[in-house]
Amino acid sequence: MYAHLGYRPDGRGIAQHGAPAAYGATVTVDDDLVLYLTRRVKPKRNRGTAIVETAQGILLASTHDGLFLLPGGGVEPGETHLEATLRELREETGLRAESAF
């Protein structure tokens, strides 16, 4: 899958040849890899949440692959960064914060 997106473990692809600049444009990397621009994806805004350490410790969320991360996630359309922070904290931990400061 990554090869089709222009990423190769040996470094060939977007890093060396650049990305297509316009719809329908192509960049030929080599005989078996041609990059096509079919659409532009809007950048996603993300928001992280940091919790102050208490006597009980620091709040971290566990992921399915065993990693531990701070609660966080995307900002929904029409939502402020503060609203996203409070929502993500509630969704991922069940905790409700009164203030983010």
Tab-separated table of N, CA and C in Angstrom:
chain	number	residue	atom	x	y	z
A	1	MET	N	0.816	-1.193	0.000
A	1	MET	CA	0.000	0.000	0.000
A	1	MET	C	0.859	1.255	0.000
A	2	TYR	N	1.894	1.306	0.842
A	2	TYR	CA	2.708	2.512	0.897
A	2	TYR	C	3.399	2.784	-0.433
A	3	ALA	N	3.746	1.750	-1.172
A	3	ALA	CA	4.384	1.956	-2.471
A	3	ALA	C	3.446	2.704	-3.404
A	4	HIS	N	2.155	2.403	-3.334
A	4	HIS	CA	1.193	3.090	-4.195
A	4	HIS	C	1.023	4.554	-3.794
A	5	LEU	N	1.321	4.887	-2.544
A	5	LEU	CA	1.214	6.266	-2.085
A	5	LEU	C	2.504	7.035	-2.305
A	6	GLY	N	3.530	6.357	-2.811
A	6	GLY	CA	4.779	7.043	-3.101
A	6	GLY	C	5.842	6.891	-2.037
A	7	TYR	N	5.647	5.999	-1.094
A	7	TYR	CA	6.641	5.794	-0.049
A	7	TYR	C	7.323	4.454	-0.264
A	8	ARG	N	8.616	4.449	-0.222
A	8	ARG	CA	9.379	3.228	-0.404
A	8	ARG	C	10.395	3.096	0.718
A	9	PRO	N	10.609	1.884	1.243
A	9	PRO	CA	11.596	1.717	2.298
A	9	PRO	C	13.008	2.080	1.859
A	10	ASP	N	13.281	2.006	0.557
A	10	ASP	CA	14.635	2.311	0.073
A	10	ASP	C	14.811	3.800	-0.233
A	11	GLY	N	13.815	4.640	0.096
A	11	GLY	CA	13.965	6.086	-0.073
A	11	GLY	C	13.494	6.622	-1.409
A	12	ARG	N	13.090	5.742	-2.337
A	12	ARG	CA	12.575	6.252	-3.601
A	12	ARG	C	11.187	6.813	-3.382
A	13	GLY	N	10.753	7.706	-4.216
A	13	GLY	CA	9.392	8.218	-4.100
A	13	GLY	C	9.363	9.706	-3.869
A	14	ILE	N	8.393	10.146	-3.090
A	14	ILE	CA	8.151	11.568	-2.903
A	14	ILE	C	9.376	12.293	-2.380
A	15	ALA	N	10.104	11.690	-1.450
A	15	ALA	CA	11.265	12.366	-0.859
A	15	ALA	C	12.304	12.744	-1.910
A	16	GLN	N	12.518	11.897	-2.896
A	16	GLN	CA	13.531	12.173	-3.916
A	16	GLN	C	12.983	12.891	-5.136
A	17	HIS	N	11.747	12.622	-5.493
A	17	HIS	CA	11.225	13.108	-6.773
A	17	HIS	C	10.157	14.180	-6.649
A	18	GLY	N	9.696	14.455	-5.450
A	18	GLY	CA	8.640	15.441	-5.264
A	18	GLY	C	7.272	14.840	-5.519
A	19	ALA	N	6.249	15.578	-5.179
A	19	ALA	CA	4.875	15.120	-5.365
A	19	ALA	C	4.277	15.812	-6.580
A	20	PRO	N	3.288	15.189	-7.233
A	20	PRO	CA	2.611	15.862	-8.336
A	20	PRO	C	2.001	17.174	-7.852
A	21	ALA	N	2.053	18.206	-8.687
A	21	ALA	CA	1.644	19.544	-8.259
A	21	ALA	C	0.209	19.910	-8.619
A	22	ALA	N	-0.414	19.212	-9.551
A	22	ALA	CA	-1.762	19.581	-9.987
A	22	ALA	C	-2.565	18.320	-10.266
A	23	TYR	N	-3.897	18.463	-10.303
A	23	TYR	CA	-4.752	17.325	-10.608
A	23	TYR	C	-4.371	16.729	-11.952
A	24	GLY	N	-4.259	15.420	-11.999
A	24	GLY	CA	-3.913	14.737	-13.235
A	24	GLY	C	-2.426	14.705	-13.524
A	25	ALA	N	-1.632	15.446	-12.765
A	25	ALA	CA	-0.178	15.460	-12.975
A	25	ALA	C	0.426	14.156	-12.470
A	26	THR	N	1.567	13.806	-13.025
A	26	THR	CA	2.267	12.597	-12.594
A	26	THR	C	3.733	12.905	-12.339
A	27	VAL	N	4.338	12.082	-11.524
A	27	VAL	CA	5.785	12.111	-11.309
A	27	VAL	C	6.256	10.680	-11.474
A	28	THR	N	7.132	10.430	-12.449
A	28	THR	CA	7.660	9.092	-12.662
A	28	THR	C	8.885	8.897	-11.791
A	29	VAL	N	8.808	7.908	-10.918
A	29	VAL	CA	9.917	7.604	-10.023
A	29	VAL	C	10.833	6.590	-10.688
A	30	ASP	N	10.268	5.519	-11.204
A	30	ASP	CA	11.015	4.522	-11.965
A	30	ASP	C	10.011	3.663	-12.728
A	31	ASP	N	10.457	2.545	-13.291
A	31	ASP	CA	9.587	1.716	-14.126
A	31	ASP	C	8.338	1.209	-13.406
A	32	ASP	N	8.448	0.981	-12.103
A	32	ASP	CA	7.304	0.393	-11.407
A	32	ASP	C	6.610	1.349	-10.439
A	33	LEU	N	6.933	2.636	-10.496
A	33	LEU	CA	6.261	3.580	-9.605
A	33	LEU	C	6.055	4.918	-10.292
A	34	VAL	N	4.794	5.239	-10.548
A	34	VAL	CA	4.404	6.545	-11.073
A	34	VAL	C	3.396	7.115	-10.090
A	35	LEU	N	3.637	8.345	-9.632
A	35	LEU	CA	2.735	8.984	-8.680
A	35	LEU	C	1.718	9.828	-9.432
A	36	TYR	N	0.438	9.707	-9.069
A	36	TYR	CA	-0.646	10.475	-9.674
A	36	TYR	C	-1.309	11.313	-8.593
A	37	LEU	N	-1.679	12.546	-8.921
A	37	LEU	CA	-2.453	13.349	-7.980
A	37	LEU	C	-3.913	13.259	-8.395
A	38	THR	N	-4.710	12.564	-7.591
A	38	THR	CA	-6.125	12.393	-7.915
A	38	THR	C	-7.011	13.352	-7.132
A	39	ARG	N	-6.552	13.785	-5.961
A	39	ARG	CA	-7.294	14.773	-5.185
A	39	ARG	C	-6.385	15.320	-4.099
A	40	ARG	N	-6.708	16.476	-3.631
A	40	ARG	CA	-5.976	17.056	-2.502
A	40	ARG	C	-6.777	16.787	-1.231
A	41	VAL	N	-6.087	16.418	-0.195
A	41	VAL	CA	-6.736	16.148	1.081
A	41	VAL	C	-6.528	17.353	1.984
A	42	LYS	N	-7.605	17.816	2.577
A	42	LYS	CA	-7.536	18.951	3.486
A	42	LYS	C	-6.700	18.561	4.707
A	43	PRO	N	-5.792	19.425	5.131
A	43	PRO	CA	-5.010	19.087	6.321
A	43	PRO	C	-5.917	18.929	7.539
A	44	LYS	N	-5.604	17.969	8.373
A	44	LYS	CA	-6.400	17.728	9.572
A	44	LYS	C	-5.768	18.449	10.750
A	45	ARG	N	-6.584	19.196	11.468
A	45	ARG	CA	-6.093	19.857	12.669
A	45	ARG	C	-6.243	18.886	13.835
A	46	ASN	N	-5.216	18.773	14.636
A	46	ASN	CA	-5.256	17.896	15.792
A	46	ASN	C	-5.074	18.697	17.062
A	47	ARG	N	-5.499	18.111	18.149
A	47	ARG	CA	-5.376	18.755	19.446
A	47	ARG	C	-4.966	17.708	20.460
A	48	GLY	N	-3.968	17.993	21.243
A	48	GLY	CA	-3.548	17.092	22.311
A	48	GLY	C	-3.995	17.637	23.654
A	49	THR	N	-4.062	16.776	24.628
A	49	THR	CA	-4.472	17.172	25.963
A	49	THR	C	-3.398	16.753	26.952
A	50	ALA	N	-2.905	17.666	27.741
A	50	ALA	CA	-1.940	17.341	28.789
A	50	ALA	C	-2.621	17.502	30.136
A	51	ILE	N	-2.429	16.545	31.000
A	51	ILE	CA	-3.050	16.560	32.315
A	51	ILE	C	-1.972	16.819	33.364
A	52	VAL	N	-2.257	17.705	34.304
A	52	VAL	CA	-1.298	18.026	35.360
A	52	VAL	C	-1.125	16.821	36.274
A	53	GLU	N	0.110	16.584	36.677
A	53	GLU	CA	0.398	15.469	37.576
A	53	GLU	C	-0.228	15.722	38.948
A	54	THR	N	-0.847	14.694	39.493
A	54	THR	CA	-1.445	14.768	40.827
A	54	THR	C	-0.811	13.697	41.704
A	55	ALA	N	-1.288	13.582	42.920
A	55	ALA	CA	-0.782	12.543	43.822
A	55	ALA	C	-1.041	11.146	43.260
A	56	GLN	N	-2.075	11.018	42.436
A	56	GLN	CA	-2.400	9.717	41.841
A	56	GLN	C	-1.563	9.404	40.603
A	57	GLY	N	-0.869	10.380	40.040
A	57	GLY	CA	-0.044	10.150	38.858
A	57	GLY	C	-0.446	11.043	37.701
A	58	ILE	N	0.006	10.682	36.499
A	58	ILE	CA	-0.296	11.416	35.271
A	58	ILE	C	-1.243	10.567	34.442
A	59	LEU	N	-2.261	11.200	33.895
A	59	LEU	CA	-3.241	10.479	33.091
A	59	LEU	C	-2.691	10.197	31.701
A	60	LEU	N	-2.684	8.931	31.306
A	60	LEU	CA	-2.302	8.518	29.963
A	60	LEU	C	-3.368	7.573	29.445
A	61	ALA	N	-3.572	7.556	28.143
A	61	ALA	CA	-4.525	6.637	27.528
A	61	ALA	C	-3.757	5.501	26.876
A	62	SER	N	-4.224	4.283	27.058
A	62	SER	CA	-3.591	3.117	26.448
A	62	SER	C	-4.208	2.877	25.074
A	63	THR	N	-3.380	2.560	24.083
A	63	THR	CA	-3.874	2.266	22.739
A	63	THR	C	-3.947	0.762	22.534
A	64	HIS	N	-4.559	0.346	21.434
A	64	HIS	CA	-4.725	-1.077	21.148
A	64	HIS	C	-3.403	-1.817	20.985
A	65	ASP	N	-2.336	-1.109	20.623
A	65	ASP	CA	-1.052	-1.784	20.414
A	65	ASP	C	-0.127	-1.672	21.623
A	66	GLY	N	-0.698	-1.320	22.785
A	66	GLY	CA	0.083	-1.308	24.006
A	66	GLY	C	0.854	-0.034	24.283
A	67	LEU	N	0.713	0.980	23.429
A	67	LEU	CA	1.390	2.251	23.668
A	67	LEU	C	0.564	3.085	24.634
A	68	PHE	N	1.220	3.986	25.327
A	68	PHE	CA	0.518	4.901	26.221
A	68	PHE	C	0.713	6.315	25.715
A	69	LEU	N	-0.372	7.033	25.550
A	69	LEU	CA	-0.353	8.379	24.986
A	69	LEU	C	-1.204	9.305	25.830
A	70	LEU	N	-0.966	10.606	25.686
A	70	LEU	CA	-1.885	11.572	26.274
A	70	LEU	C	-3.185	11.539	25.488
A	71	PRO	N	-4.331	11.746	26.135
A	71	PRO	CA	-5.586	11.819	25.388
A	71	PRO	C	-5.514	12.941	24.352
A	72	GLY	N	-6.093	12.733	23.207
A	72	GLY	CA	-6.084	13.763	22.173
A	72	GLY	C	-6.811	13.284	20.941
A	73	GLY	N	-6.929	14.167	19.943
A	73	GLY	CA	-7.600	13.792	18.716
A	73	GLY	C	-7.857	14.991	17.838
A	74	GLY	N	-8.788	14.844	16.913
A	74	GLY	CA	-9.052	15.868	15.917
A	74	GLY	C	-10.000	16.956	16.395
A	75	VAL	N	-9.926	18.086	15.713
A	75	VAL	CA	-10.834	19.209	15.950
A	75	VAL	C	-11.971	19.094	14.941
A	76	GLU	N	-13.197	19.014	15.440
A	76	GLU	CA	-14.362	18.891	14.568
A	76	GLU	C	-14.666	20.243	13.911
A	77	PRO	N	-15.311	20.240	12.731
A	77	PRO	CA	-15.676	21.506	12.085
A	77	PRO	C	-16.522	22.374	13.017
A	78	GLY	N	-16.171	23.651	13.110
A	78	GLY	CA	-16.902	24.593	13.940
A	78	GLY	C	-16.546	24.544	15.420
A	79	GLU	N	-15.591	23.705	15.782
A	79	GLU	CA	-15.201	23.527	17.179
A	79	GLU	C	-13.913	24.297	17.458
A	80	THR	N	-13.822	24.935	18.620
A	80	THR	CA	-12.578	25.613	18.988
A	80	THR	C	-11.582	24.580	19.502
A	81	HIS	N	-10.318	24.980	19.608
A	81	HIS	CA	-9.303	24.070	20.133
A	81	HIS	C	-9.610	23.687	21.582
A	82	LEU	N	-10.084	24.634	22.366
A	82	LEU	CA	-10.439	24.341	23.758
A	82	LEU	C	-11.597	23.352	23.824
A	83	GLU	N	-12.620	23.562	23.008
A	83	GLU	CA	-13.755	22.634	22.980
A	83	GLU	C	-13.304	21.237	22.572
A	84	ALA	N	-12.404	21.156	21.595
A	84	ALA	CA	-11.891	19.857	21.153
A	84	ALA	C	-11.112	19.173	22.270
A	85	THR	N	-10.303	19.944	22.985
A	85	THR	CA	-9.522	19.387	24.085
A	85	THR	C	-10.438	18.787	25.148
A	86	LEU	N	-11.450	19.545	25.554
A	86	LEU	CA	-12.370	19.072	26.589
A	86	LEU	C	-13.184	17.871	26.107
A	87	ARG	N	-13.614	17.883	24.848
A	87	ARG	CA	-14.382	16.758	24.295
A	87	ARG	C	-13.536	15.500	24.231
A	88	GLU	N	-12.301	15.619	23.718
A	88	GLU	CA	-11.431	14.447	23.609
A	88	GLU	C	-11.117	13.859	24.982
A	89	LEU	N	-10.888	14.709	25.962
A	89	LEU	CA	-10.646	14.227	27.320
A	89	LEU	C	-11.850	13.431	27.819
A	90	ARG	N	-13.051	13.960	27.615
A	90	ARG	CA	-14.279	13.286	28.044
A	90	ARG	C	-14.479	11.970	27.292
A	91	GLU	N	-14.281	11.986	25.959
A	91	GLU	CA	-14.494	10.782	25.152
A	91	GLU	C	-13.509	9.671	25.505
A	92	GLU	N	-12.257	10.025	25.718
A	92	GLU	CA	-11.226	9.006	25.896
A	92	GLU	C	-11.035	8.555	27.339
A	93	THR	N	-11.506	9.357	28.294
A	93	THR	CA	-11.270	9.000	29.695
A	93	THR	C	-12.530	8.995	30.544
A	94	GLY	N	-13.591	9.652	30.076
A	94	GLY	CA	-14.795	9.782	30.885
A	94	GLY	C	-14.716	10.931	31.878
A	95	LEU	N	-13.578	11.639	31.915
A	95	LEU	CA	-13.408	12.763	32.837
A	95	LEU	C	-13.948	14.038	32.216
A	96	ARG	N	-14.502	14.906	33.055
A	96	ARG	CA	-14.983	16.212	32.602
A	96	ARG	C	-14.141	17.288	33.266
A	97	ALA	N	-13.559	18.151	32.459
A	97	ALA	CA	-12.742	19.242	32.986
A	97	ALA	C	-13.563	20.520	32.985
A	98	GLU	N	-13.383	21.331	34.018
A	98	GLU	CA	-14.073	22.616	34.075
A	98	GLU	C	-13.270	23.694	33.370
A	99	SER	N	-11.962	23.530	33.336
A	99	SER	CA	-11.092	24.520	32.716
A	99	SER	C	-9.886	23.808	32.137
A	100	ALA	N	-9.359	24.379	31.081
A	100	ALA	CA	-8.161	23.799	30.478
A	100	ALA	C	-6.915	24.544	30.918
A	101	PHE	N	-7.054	25.483	31.841
A	101	PHE	CA	-5.916	26.286	32.279
A	101	PHE	C	-5.700	26.123	33.762
